[in-house]
Amino acid sequence: MAEERSIGKQIIHEIGEWLYAIVIALVVAILVHIFVGQITRVSGESMENTFHNGDFLVVSKWDHIRGITPNYDDIVIIDSRVNRERTWKDDVTDVVSNYLSIFSKDAERHDAWVKRVIGLPGDKLEFKDGHVWRNGKELEEPYTKDPTMNYSQTAPVIVPEGHVFVMGDNRNHSSDSRFIGPVPIKNVIGNVVWHI
């Protein structure tokens, strides 16, 4: 009888140790995901031919955490909900939805977009004859899939302070700053550092 109790206590102790290890591993994974980086998957064709639907991207969160403005041509992940204040709570809920999306397509977020930085605060952007002009100079954009055929903007766009202007490389099939407006730097979730 005493031996059975001892075995029972040993099993309970073993289960407790496993649960403790699992909880610690989850906490570390969540902290890494929030503060360091994550792996995400491309959904859609807006960044072709640079990235394709289903490609995996390694995203660094370090600049987002420090509030650093990205550079021209950086490929970034943005929160497309530009008309709402993004807080640290969004970083936490991003982790939850990212893990849930592994198990269910219904949990996938549709507001996290991968785009290229075209304009920085204070830049004057113009769109003429299928090309982008920044501060009076036409951009050379060898990464774009096709010239922008279905967009024209008569008035120049001035990128406000604390914002960036982003576009997809597949300009004719991309929802981006042309439609949602400049993106607050707080909504730049991370920089793509590797493509798998």
PDB file of C-alpha atoms in Angstrom, residues 11-29:
ATOM      1  CA  ILE A  11       3.811  10.085 -11.034  1.00  0.00           C
ATOM      2  CA  ILE A  12       2.178  13.300  -9.787  1.00  0.00           C
ATOM      3  CA  HIS A  13       5.626  14.804  -9.207  1.00  0.00           C
ATOM      4  CA  GLU A  14       6.712  13.769 -12.729  1.00  0.00           C
ATOM      5  CA  ILE A  15       3.562  15.278 -14.298  1.00  0.00           C
ATOM      6  CA  GLY A  16       4.133  18.478 -12.317  1.00  0.00           C
ATOM      7  CA  GLU A  17       7.699  18.745 -13.602  1.00  0.00           C
ATOM      8  CA  TRP A  18       6.530  18.231 -17.194  1.00  0.00           C
ATOM      9  CA  LEU A  19       3.804  20.878 -16.825  1.00  0.00           C
ATOM     10  CA  TYR A  20       6.306  23.300 -15.300  1.00  0.00           C
ATOM     11  CA  ALA A  21       8.734  22.739 -18.205  1.00  0.00           C
ATOM     12  CA  ILE A  22       5.930  23.208 -20.768  1.00  0.00           C
ATOM     13  CA  VAL A  23       4.769  26.454 -19.133  1.00  0.00           C
ATOM     14  CA  ILE A  24       8.338  27.818 -19.015  1.00  0.00           C
ATOM     15  CA  ALA A  25       8.884  26.869 -22.682  1.00  0.00           C
ATOM     16  CA  LEU A  26       5.640  28.611 -23.694  1.00  0.00           C
ATOM     17  CA  VAL A  27       6.545  31.768 -21.774  1.00  0.00           C
ATOM     18  CA  VAL A  28       9.993  31.858 -23.404  1.00  0.00           C
ATOM     19  CA  ALA A  29       8.456  31.259 -26.866  1.00  0.00           C
TER      20      ALA A  29
END
